[in-house]
mmCIF file of C-alpha atoms in Angstrom:
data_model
loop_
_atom_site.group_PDB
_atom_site.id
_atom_site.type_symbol
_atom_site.label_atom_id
_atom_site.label_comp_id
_atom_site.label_asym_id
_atom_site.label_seq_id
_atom_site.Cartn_x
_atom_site.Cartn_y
_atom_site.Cartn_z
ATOM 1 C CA UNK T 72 11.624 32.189 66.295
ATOM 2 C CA UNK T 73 7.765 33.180 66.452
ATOM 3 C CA UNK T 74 7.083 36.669 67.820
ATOM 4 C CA UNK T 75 5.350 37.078 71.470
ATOM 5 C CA UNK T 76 1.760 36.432 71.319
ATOM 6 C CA UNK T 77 1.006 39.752 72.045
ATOM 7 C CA UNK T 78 1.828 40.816 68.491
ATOM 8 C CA UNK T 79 -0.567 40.410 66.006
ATOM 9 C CA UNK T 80 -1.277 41.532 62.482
ATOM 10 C CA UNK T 81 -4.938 40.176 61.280
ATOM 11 C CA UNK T 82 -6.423 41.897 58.296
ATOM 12 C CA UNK T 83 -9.316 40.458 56.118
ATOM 13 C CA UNK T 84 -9.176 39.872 52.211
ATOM 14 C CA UNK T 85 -11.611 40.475 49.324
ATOM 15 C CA UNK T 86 -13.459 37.314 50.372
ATOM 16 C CA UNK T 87 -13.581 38.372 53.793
ATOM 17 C CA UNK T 88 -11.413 35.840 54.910
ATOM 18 C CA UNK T 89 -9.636 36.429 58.302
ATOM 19 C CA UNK T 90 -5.503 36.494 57.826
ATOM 20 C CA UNK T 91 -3.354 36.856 60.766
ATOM 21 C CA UNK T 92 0.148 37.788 60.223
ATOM 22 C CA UNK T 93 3.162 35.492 62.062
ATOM 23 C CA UNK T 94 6.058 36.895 61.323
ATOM 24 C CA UNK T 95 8.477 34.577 61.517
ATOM 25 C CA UNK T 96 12.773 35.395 61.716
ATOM 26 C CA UNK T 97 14.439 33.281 59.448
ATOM 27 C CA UNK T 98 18.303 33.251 58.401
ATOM 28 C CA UNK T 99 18.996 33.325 54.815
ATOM 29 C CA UNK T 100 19.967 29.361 53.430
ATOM 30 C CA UNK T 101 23.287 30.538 52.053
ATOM 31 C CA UNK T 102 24.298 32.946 55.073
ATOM 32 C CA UNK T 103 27.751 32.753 56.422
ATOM 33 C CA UNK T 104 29.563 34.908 59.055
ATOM 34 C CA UNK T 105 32.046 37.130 58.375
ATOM 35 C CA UNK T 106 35.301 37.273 59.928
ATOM 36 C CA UNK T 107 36.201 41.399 59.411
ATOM 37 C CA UNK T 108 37.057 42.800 62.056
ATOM 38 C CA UNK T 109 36.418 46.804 62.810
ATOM 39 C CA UNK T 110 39.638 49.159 64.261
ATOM 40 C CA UNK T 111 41.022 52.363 65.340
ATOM 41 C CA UNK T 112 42.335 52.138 61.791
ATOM 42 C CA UNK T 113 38.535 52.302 60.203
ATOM 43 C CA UNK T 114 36.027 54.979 58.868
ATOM 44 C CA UNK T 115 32.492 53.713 59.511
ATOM 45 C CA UNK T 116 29.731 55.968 58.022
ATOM 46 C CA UNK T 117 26.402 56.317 60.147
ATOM 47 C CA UNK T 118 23.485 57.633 57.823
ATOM 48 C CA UNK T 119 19.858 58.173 59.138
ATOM 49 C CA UNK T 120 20.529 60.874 61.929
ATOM 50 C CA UNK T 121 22.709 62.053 64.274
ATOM 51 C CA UNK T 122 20.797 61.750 67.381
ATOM 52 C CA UNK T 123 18.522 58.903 69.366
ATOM 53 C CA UNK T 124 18.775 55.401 68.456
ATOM 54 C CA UNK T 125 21.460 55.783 65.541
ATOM 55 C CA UNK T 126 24.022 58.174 67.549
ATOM 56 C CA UNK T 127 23.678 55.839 70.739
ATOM 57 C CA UNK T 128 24.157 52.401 68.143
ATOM 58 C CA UNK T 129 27.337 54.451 66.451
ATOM 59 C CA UNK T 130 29.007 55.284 69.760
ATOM 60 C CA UNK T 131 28.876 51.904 71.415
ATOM 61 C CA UNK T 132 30.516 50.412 68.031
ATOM 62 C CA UNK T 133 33.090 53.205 68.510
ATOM 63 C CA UNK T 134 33.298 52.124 71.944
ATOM 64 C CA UNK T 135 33.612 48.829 71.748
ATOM 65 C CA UNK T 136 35.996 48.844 67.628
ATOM 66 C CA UNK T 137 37.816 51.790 67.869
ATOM 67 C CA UNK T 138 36.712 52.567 64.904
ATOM 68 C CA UNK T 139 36.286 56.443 63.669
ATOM 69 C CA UNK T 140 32.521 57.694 62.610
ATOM 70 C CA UNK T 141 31.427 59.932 59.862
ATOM 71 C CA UNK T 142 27.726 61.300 60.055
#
């Protein structure tokens, strides 16, 4: 997957040489899923704050697992 075309990193190197950055997602050639499963019966710690993004990502895995968290 490319990125919109409204992103775009250009910078210019020592030759003056335009470079745009495409920043590409790729999945890793040996990648496989993993089958473990989150419960009530789990402990998952959250690091990186307590609040915004990282509390509302914690309690909709609580939500949805079961699972306990620890900040």
């Amino acid at each position: 997957m490319i990125t919109q075309e409204s992103f775009a990193a250009v910078g210019y190197d020592l030759d003056r040489t335009r470079r745009v950055l495409m920043p590409r997602l790729i999945q890793p050639v040996d990648f496989k899923p993993r089958s473990g499963r989150w419960s009530r019966d789990d402990v998952i710690l959250v690091t990186g704050g307590a609040k915004g993004i990282t509390a509302a990502c914690a309690l909709a895995v609580a939500r949805e697992t079961g699972a306990r968290m620890a900040l």
